[in-house]
Coordinates of N, CA and C in Angstrom, one line a residue:
X1 N 13.7 31.9 -5.2 CA 13.2 30.9 -4.4 C 14.3 30.0 -3.2
X2 N 13.7 29.3 -2.5 CA 14.3 28.7 -1.6 C 14.4 27.0 -1.9
X3 N 15.1 26.6 -1.3 CA 15.4 25.1 -1.7 C 16.2 24.4 -0.4
X4 N 16.0 23.0 -0.3 CA 17.0 22.5 0.7 C 16.8 20.6 -0.1
X5 N 18.1 20.3 0.2 CA 18.5 19.2 -0.1 C 17.5 17.9 0.6
X6 N 17.4 16.7 -0.8 CA 16.3 15.8 -0.1 C 16.3 15.3 1.6
X7 N 15.8 15.1 1.7 CA 15.6 14.0 3.2 C 14.5 13.5 3.8
X8 N 14.6 12.5 4.3 CA 13.2 11.6 4.5 C 12.5 12.4 5.4
X9 N 12.6 13.3 6.0 CA 11.7 14.1 6.7 C 11.0 15.0 6.2
X10 N 11.3 15.7 4.6 CA 10.6 16.6 3.7 C 10.2 15.1 2.5
X11 N 10.2 13.8 2.5 CA 9.6 13.0 1.3 C 8.0 12.2 1.9
X12 N 7.4 12.7 1.1 CA 6.4 12.1 1.5 C 6.1 10.6 1.6
X13 N 7.2 10.0 0.5 CA 6.6 8.7 0.2 C 5.3 8.1 0.4
X14 N 5.3 7.2 0.8 CA 3.9 6.5 1.1 C 3.2 6.5 2.3
X15 N 3.2 7.5 2.5 CA 2.8 8.2 3.6 C 1.3 9.3 3.4
X16 N 0.7 9.5 4.5 CA -0.2 11.0 4.2 C 0.5 12.0 4.4
X17 N 0.7 13.1 3.9 CA 1.0 14.3 4.0 C 0.1 15.5 3.8
X18 N 0.5 16.6 4.1 CA -0.1 17.6 3.5 C 0.9 18.9 3.7
X19 N 0.6 19.7 2.9 CA 1.4 21.1 2.8 C 0.5 22.1 2.6
X20 N 0.6 23.3 3.5 CA -0.2 24.2 3.6 C 0.5 25.6 3.5
X21 N 0.2 26.5 2.9 CA 1.0 28.0 2.9 C -0.7 29.1 2.8
X22 N 0.0 30.5 3.2 CA -0.5 31.5 3.0 C 0.2 32.0 1.5
X23 N -0.6 32.6 0.9 CA 0.2 33.0 -0.7 C -0.8 34.0 -1.2
X24 N 0.3 35.0 -2.0 CA -0.3 35.8 -2.9 C 0.3 35.8 -4.1
X25 N -0.3 35.8 -5.4 CA 0.0 36.1 -6.6 C 0.2 37.4 -7.2
X26 N 1.2 38.0 -7.7 CA 1.6 39.2 -8.1 C 1.6 39.2 -9.8
X27 N 1.5 38.1 -10.4 CA 1.1 38.0 -11.9 C 0.7 36.8 -12.2
X28 N 0.3 36.6 -13.5 CA 0.2 35.9 -14.1 C 1.0 35.6 -15.5
X29 N 0.9 34.8 -16.6 CA 1.6 34.5 -17.3 C 2.3 33.4 -17.7
X30 N 2.2 32.7 -16.6 CA 3.1 31.5 -16.5 C 2.6 30.4 -15.5
X31 N 2.5 29.4 -15.5 CA 2.8 28.4 -14.7 C 3.3 29.3 -13.0
X32 N 2.7 29.0 -12.1 CA 3.7 29.5 -10.7 C 3.7 28.2 -9.6
X33 N 5.1 28.3 -9.0 CA 5.1 27.1 -8.3 C 5.2 27.6 -6.6
X34 N 4.5 26.7 -6.0 CA 4.0 27.8 -4.9 C 5.0 26.5 -4.0
X35 N 5.1 24.9 -4.4 CA 6.1 24.4 -3.5 C 6.3 23.1 -4.3
X36 N 7.2 22.6 -4.6 CA 7.4 21.2 -4.8 C 8.5 20.3 -4.3
X37 N 8.4 19.1 -5.2 CA 9.5 18.2 -4.3 C 9.7 17.3 -5.8
X38 N 10.8 17.1 -6.2 CA 11.4 16.3 -7.3 C 12.7 16.6 -7.9
X39 N 12.7 15.9 -9.2 CA 14.0 15.9 -9.9 C 13.7 16.5 -11.3
X40 N 12.5 16.4 -11.4 CA 11.9 17.1 -12.7 C 10.2 17.1 -12.8
X41 N 9.9 17.6 -13.8 CA 8.6 17.4 -13.8 C 7.5 16.2 -14.8
X42 N 8.7 15.0 -14.9 CA 8.4 13.8 -15.6 C 7.5 12.9 -14.6
X43 N 6.6 12.6 -15.4 CA 5.5 11.6 -14.3 C 6.0 10.8 -12.9
X44 N 7.4 10.4 -13.1 CA 8.1 9.3 -12.1 C 9.4 10.2 -11.4
X45 N 9.4 11.0 -11.8 CA 10.7 12.2 -11.0 C 9.9 13.4 -10.4
X46 N 8.7 13.5 -10.4 CA 7.8 14.4 -9.2 C 7.3 13.9 -8.2
X47 N 7.7 14.3 -6.9 CA 7.3 13.8 -5.6 C 5.7 14.4 -5.7
X48 N 5.7 15.7 -5.7 CA 4.4 16.5 -5.5 C 4.8 18.0 -5.8
X49 N 3.7 18.8 -6.5 CA 3.7 19.9 -6.3 C 2.3 20.9 -6.2
X50 N 2.4 21.9 -5.8 CA 1.2 23.0 -5.5 C 1.3 24.3 -6.3
X51 N 0.6 24.4 -6.9 CA 1.0 25.4 -8.1 C -0.1 26.2 -8.5
X52 N 0.3 27.5 -8.9 CA -1.1 28.1 -9.7 C -0.6 27.7 -11.4
X53 N -1.9 27.4 -11.9 CA -1.6 26.9 -13.1 C -2.5 28.1 -14.2
X54 N -1.7 28.7 -15.1 CA -1.9 29.9 -15.7 C -3.0 29.5 -16.6
X55 N -3.2 28.5 -17.4 CA -4.0 28.2 -18.5 C -5.6 28.4 -17.5
X56 N -5.7 27.7 -16.6 CA -7.3 27.7 -15.4 C -7.2 28.8 -15.0
X57 N -6.4 29.4 -14.2 CA -6.4 30.6 -13.2 C -6.7 29.6 -12.1
X58 N -6.4 28.4 -12.0 CA -6.7 27.8 -10.5 C -5.2 27.4 -10.3
X59 N -5.5 27.2 -8.7 CA -4.4 26.5 -8.0 C -4.7 24.9 -7.7
X60 N -3.5 24.3 -8.4 CA -3.6 22.8 -8.6 C -2.6 21.9 -8.0
X61 N -2.9 20.9 -7.3 CA -2.1 20.1 -6.6 C -1.9 18.7 -7.5
X62 N -0.6 18.5 -7.7 CA -0.4 17.3 -8.5 C 0.6 16.1 -7.3
X63 N 0.2 15.2 -7.7 CA 1.2 14.0 -6.7 C 2.1 13.1 -7.7
X64 N 3.1 12.9 -8.0 CA 4.2 12.3 -8.9 C 3.5 10.7 -9.0
X65 N 3.9 9.9 -9.9 CA 3.1 8.6 -9.7 C 4.8 8.1 -10.3
X66 N 5.1 6.9 -9.3 CA 6.6 5.9 -9.7 C 6.3 5.1 -10.7
X67 N 4.8 4.7 -11.3 CA 4.8 3.7 -12.4 C 4.8 4.4 -13.6
X68 N 5.5 5.7 -13.8 CA 5.4 6.5 -14.8 C 4.1 6.7 -15.7
X69 N 2.8 6.7 -14.8 CA 1.5 7.1 -15.8 C 1.1 8.9 -15.3
X70 N 0.6 9.0 -15.8 CA 0.2 10.5 -15.9 C -0.2 10.6 -14.1
X71 N 0.3 11.8 -13.8 CA 0.2 11.7 -12.1 C -1.5 12.3 -11.7
X72 N -1.9 11.9 -10.6 CA -3.0 12.4 -10.5 C -3.1 13.9 -10.1
X73 N -3.8 14.7 -10.5 CA -4.1 16.5 -10.1 C -5.6 16.8 -9.7
X74 N -5.7 17.5 -9.2 CA -7.0 18.2 -8.6 C -6.7 19.8 -8.4
X75 N -7.6 20.5 -9.2 CA -7.6 22.0 -9.2 C -8.6 22.2 -8.0
X76 N -8.3 23.6 -7.7 CA -9.2 24.1 -6.6 C -10.3 24.8 -7.1
X77 N -11.1 24.3 -7.9 CA -12.8 24.7 -8.5 C -13.3 25.2 -7.8
X78 N -13.2 24.9 -6.5 CA -14.6 25.3 -5.5 C -14.5 26.9 -5.2
X79 N -12.8 26.9 -5.1 CA -12.2 28.2 -4.7 C -12.8 29.2 -5.9
X80 N -12.0 29.0 -7.2 CA -12.6 29.3 -8.6 C -11.1 30.1 -9.0
X81 N -11.1 31.0 -9.6 CA -9.9 31.6 -10.4 C -9.2 32.6 -9.1
X82 N -7.8 32.6 -9.0 CA -6.9 33.3 -7.9 C -6.7 34.5 -8.7
X83 N -7.0 35.6 -8.3 CA -7.0 37.0 -8.5 C -5.4 37.4 -8.0
X84 N -5.0 38.0 -8.7 CA -3.7 38.7 -8.2 C -3.7 39.7 -7.0
X85 N -3.0 39.9 -6.1 CA -2.9 40.6 -5.2 C -3.8 40.1 -4.0
X86 N -4.1 39.1 -3.6 CA -5.3 38.5 -2.6 C -4.4 37.3 -1.9
X87 N -4.2 37.7 -0.9 CA -3.6 36.8 0.4 C -4.9 35.7 0.2
X88 N -4.4 34.5 0.3 CA -5.1 33.1 0.3 C -4.5 32.1 1.3
X89 N -5.4 31.4 1.8 CA -5.0 30.1 2.5 C -5.0 28.6 1.5
X90 N -3.9 28.1 1.2 CA -3.9 27.0 0.6 C -3.4 25.6 1.1
X91 N -4.1 24.4 1.1 CA -4.2 23.4 1.6 C -4.0 22.2 0.7
X92 N -3.3 21.4 0.3 CA -3.0 20.3 -0.2 C -2.8 19.0 0.9
X93 N -3.5 17.8 0.5 CA -2.8 16.7 1.3 C -3.3 15.1 0.3
X94 N -2.7 14.5 0.9 CA -2.7 12.9 0.4 C -3.3 12.1 1.9
X95 N -4.0 11.5 1.4 CA -4.7 10.3 2.2 C -4.5 8.8 1.6
X96 N -4.0 8.3 2.3 CA -4.2 6.7 1.8 C -5.0 6.0 2.2
X97 N -5.9 6.2 3.2 CA -6.9 5.4 3.9 C -8.3 5.5 2.5
X98 N -8.4 7.2 2.4 CA -9.4 7.5 1.4 C -8.9 7.1 0.0
X99 N -7.6 7.0 -0.1 CA -7.4 7.0 -1.6 C -7.2 8.6 -2.5
X100 N -6.8 9.4 -2.0 CA -7.3 10.7 -2.5 C -6.4 11.8 -2.5
X101 N -6.1 13.0 -3.1 CA -5.6 13.6 -3.1 C -6.5 15.0 -3.3
X102 N -6.5 16.1 -2.2 CA -7.2 16.8 -1.9 C -6.7 18.4 -1.9
X103 N -7.4 19.6 -1.7 CA -7.0 20.7 -2.2 C -8.1 21.6 -1.8
X104 N -7.9 22.5 -0.9 CA -8.5 23.6 -0.4 C -8.1 24.9 0.0
X105 N -8.8 26.0 -0.5 CA -8.6 27.3 -0.2 C -9.4 28.1 0.9
X106 N -8.5 28.9 2.0 CA -9.6 29.6 2.6 C -10.4 28.7 3.4
X107 N -10.0 27.4 3.4 CA -10.8 26.4 4.6 C -12.3 26.4 3.8
X108 N -12.4 26.3 2.5 CA -13.5 26.3 2.1 C -13.9 24.9 1.6
X109 N -14.9 24.9 0.8 CA -15.0 23.2 0.3 C -14.0 22.8 -0.1
X110 N -13.4 21.4 0.0 CA -12.5 20.5 -0.2 C -12.7 20.3 -2.3
X111 N -11.6 20.0 -3.1 CA -11.8 19.4 -4.2 C -11.0 18.1 -4.3
X112 N -11.4 16.6 -4.7 CA -10.3 16.0 -4.4 C -10.6 14.7 -5.7
X113 N -9.5 14.0 -6.3 CA -9.3 13.5 -6.7 C -8.8 12.0 -6.4
X114 N -9.2 10.6 -6.7 CA -8.9 9.3 -6.3 C -7.3 9.3 -6.2
X115 N -6.8 8.7 -6.2 CA -5.3 8.3 -6.5 C -5.0 6.9 -5.7
X116 N -6.3 6.0 -6.4 CA -6.2 4.5 -5.8 C -5.6 3.8 -6.9
X117 N -4.5 3.0 -6.2 CA -3.8 2.2 -7.1 C -2.4 3.2 -7.6
X118 N -2.5 4.2 -7.2 CA -1.1 5.2 -7.5 C 0.1 4.4 -6.5
X119 N 1.2 4.8 -6.9 CA 2.4 4.9 -6.3 C 3.0 6.0 -6.1
X120 N 3.6 6.7 -4.9 CA 4.0 8.0 -5.2 C 5.5 7.8 -5.3
X121 N 5.7 8.6 -6.3 CA 7.1 8.7 -6.4 C 8.1 9.5 -5.2
X122 N 9.2 8.8 -5.0 CA 10.5 8.9 -4.1 C 11.4 9.6 -4.8
X123 N 12.0 10.3 -4.8 CA 13.2 11.0 -5.6 C 14.3 11.2 -4.5
X124 N 15.3 11.4 -5.0 CA 16.3 12.5 -4.4 C 16.5 14.1 -4.8
X125 N 15.2 14.5 -5.5 CA 15.4 16.0 -5.6 C 15.1 16.9 -4.5
X126 N 15.1 18.1 -4.8 CA 15.3 19.3 -3.6 C 13.7 19.4 -3.3
X127 N 13.7 20.0 -2.2 CA 12.3 20.2 -1.7 C 12.5 22.2 -2.2
X128 N 11.2 22.8 -2.5 CA 11.7 23.9 -3.4 C 10.4 24.9 -2.9
X129 N 10.6 25.8 -2.3 CA 9.5 26.9 -2.5 C 9.9 28.4 -3.2
X130 N 8.8 28.2 -4.2 CA 8.5 29.1 -4.9 C 9.4 28.9 -6.5
X131 N 9.5 27.5 -6.7 CA 9.8 26.9 -8.3 C 9.7 25.6 -8.3
X132 N 9.6 25.3 -9.2 CA 9.4 23.8 -9.9 C 10.9 23.0 -10.1
X133 N 11.1 21.4 -10.0 CA 12.2 21.1 -10.4 C 12.8 21.7 -11.8
X134 N 13.6 21.9 -12.0 CA 14.3 22.6 -13.2 C 13.8 24.2 -13.6
X135 N 14.4 24.6 -14.7 CA 14.5 26.0 -14.7 C 13.0 26.6 -14.7
X136 N 12.6 28.1 -14.5 CA 11.4 28.6 -14.9 C 10.5 28.3 -14.0
X137 N 9.3 29.3 -14.3 CA 7.8 28.9 -13.5 C 8.2 29.3 -12.0
X138 N 8.9 30.5 -11.7 CA 9.0 30.7 -10.3 C 7.7 31.4 -9.9
X139 N 7.8 31.3 -8.4 CA 6.5 31.9 -8.3 C 6.8 33.4 -7.8
X140 N 5.8 34.1 -8.2 CA 5.6 35.5 -8.4 C 5.1 36.4 -7.3
X141 N 4.9 36.6 -6.2 CA 4.3 37.1 -5.4 C 4.7 36.9 -3.8
X142 N 4.1 36.7 -3.1 CA 4.3 36.1 -1.4 C 4.0 35.0 -1.0
X143 N 4.8 34.3 0.0 CA 4.8 32.5 0.3 C 4.8 33.0 1.9
X144 N 3.6 32.7 2.5 CA 4.1 32.8 3.9 C 3.6 31.6 4.9
X145 N 4.5 31.0 5.8 CA 4.0 30.6 7.0 C 3.5 28.7 6.2
X146 N 4.6 28.8 5.4 CA 4.5 27.2 4.7 C 4.7 26.2 5.6
X147 N 4.0 25.4 5.9 CA 3.9 23.9 6.4 C 3.7 22.9 5.4
X148 N 4.7 21.7 6.1 CA 4.6 20.2 5.5 C 4.6 19.6 6.6
X149 N 3.8 18.4 6.5 CA 3.7 17.5 7.6 C 3.1 16.2 7.2
X150 N 3.6 15.3 8.0 CA 3.1 14.0 7.4 C 1.9 13.6 8.6
X151 N 1.2 12.9 8.4 CA -0.5 12.8 9.4 C 0.2 11.7 10.9
X152 N -0.6 12.2 11.4 CA -0.2 11.3 12.6 C -0.8 9.6 12.5
X153 N -0.6 8.7 13.3 CA -0.7 7.4 13.4 C -2.4 7.1 12.6
X154 N -3.3 8.3 13.4 CA -4.5 8.0 13.1 C -5.1 8.2 11.9
X155 N -4.1 9.3 11.1 CA -4.3 9.2 9.6 C -4.5 10.6 9.0
X156 N -4.3 11.0 8.1 CA -5.1 12.3 7.9 C -6.4 12.7 7.6
X157 N -7.4 11.7 7.4 CA -8.4 11.9 7.4 C -9.0 12.3 8.5
X158 N -8.4 11.9 9.6 CA -8.9 12.4 11.2 C -8.4 13.7 11.3
X159 N -7.6 14.4 10.9 CA -7.0 15.9 11.1 C -7.4 17.0 10.0
X160 N -7.5 16.5 8.8 CA -7.3 17.5 7.7 C -8.3 18.6 7.9
X161 N -9.1 18.3 8.6 CA -10.3 19.5 9.1 C -9.6 20.6 9.7
X162 N -9.1 19.6 11.0 CA -8.7 20.7 11.9 C -7.5 21.4 12.0
X163 N -6.5 20.8 10.8 CA -5.4 21.8 10.2 C -6.2 22.7 9.5
X164 N -6.9 22.9 8.6 CA -7.3 23.7 7.7 C -7.6 24.3 8.5
X165 N -8.7 24.1 9.6 CA -9.7 25.3 10.5 C -8.2 25.8 10.8
X166 N -7.8 25.6 11.8 CA -6.6 26.2 12.9 C -5.7 26.9 11.8
X167 N -5.1 26.4 10.8 CA -3.8 27.4 10.3 C -5.0 28.4 9.1
X168 N -5.8 28.1 9.1 CA -6.6 29.6 8.2 C -6.9 30.6 9.4
X169 N -7.5 30.1 10.3 CA -7.9 30.7 11.8 C -8.8 31.8 11.1
X170 N -10.1 31.5 10.4 CA -11.2 32.4 10.2 C -10.4 33.8 9.4
X171 N -9.0 33.5 8.8 CA -8.6 34.2 7.7 C -7.5 35.1 8.4
X172 N -7.3 34.8 9.8 CA -6.2 35.3 10.3 C -5.0 34.9 10.6
X173 N -5.2 33.8 10.0 CA -3.6 32.9 9.9 C -3.2 32.3 11.2
X174 N -2.8 31.3 11.3 CA -1.7 31.1 12.1 C -0.6 30.2 12.0
X175 N 0.6 30.0 12.5 CA 1.7 29.2 12.2 C 1.8 27.7 12.6
X176 N 2.6 27.0 12.1 CA 2.4 25.6 12.6 C 3.5 25.7 13.4
X177 N 3.7 24.7 14.5 CA 2.5 24.0 15.1 C 2.2 24.7 16.2
X178 N 1.0 24.7 16.3 CA -0.3 25.3 17.0 C -0.7 24.3 18.0
X179 N -0.1 23.0 18.1 CA -0.5 22.1 19.3 C -0.1 22.5 20.5

């Protein structure tokens, strides 16, 4: 896995943000983390994570909650079970204006959950690619073209469809920045 120390640029804080990547899962048997940020998986110590959830077979986005309540999470139910050996494009985002946490696979139908009244965690934890805070649950497969961004002043709702469409690029993929 790869990690980098906490910086303001890699901390979503109370801003709109998005994370996207092309991934290929090679084995199941455990939760597998694509990307995460935080000091642990405790409610108020996790900023966000994007992972394969072994118990459901779905890709899941989680946003930490500074108030130490169960963090909001959403699974890519519109896409369904993630098969091993298949390359997919995954996008998660948080919208302040809409109070939503969303996930979308292969520019398909988005699945969202409300995050109204939640205060995102802000930790000093590392930004991790292919791992979670703490030992274990490493990604087994490929992660390519991972992108993290904060939304422009007009907000994530105005650009999330364009981000998804352009990075997915009809299945051919495209790297960010494409502007």
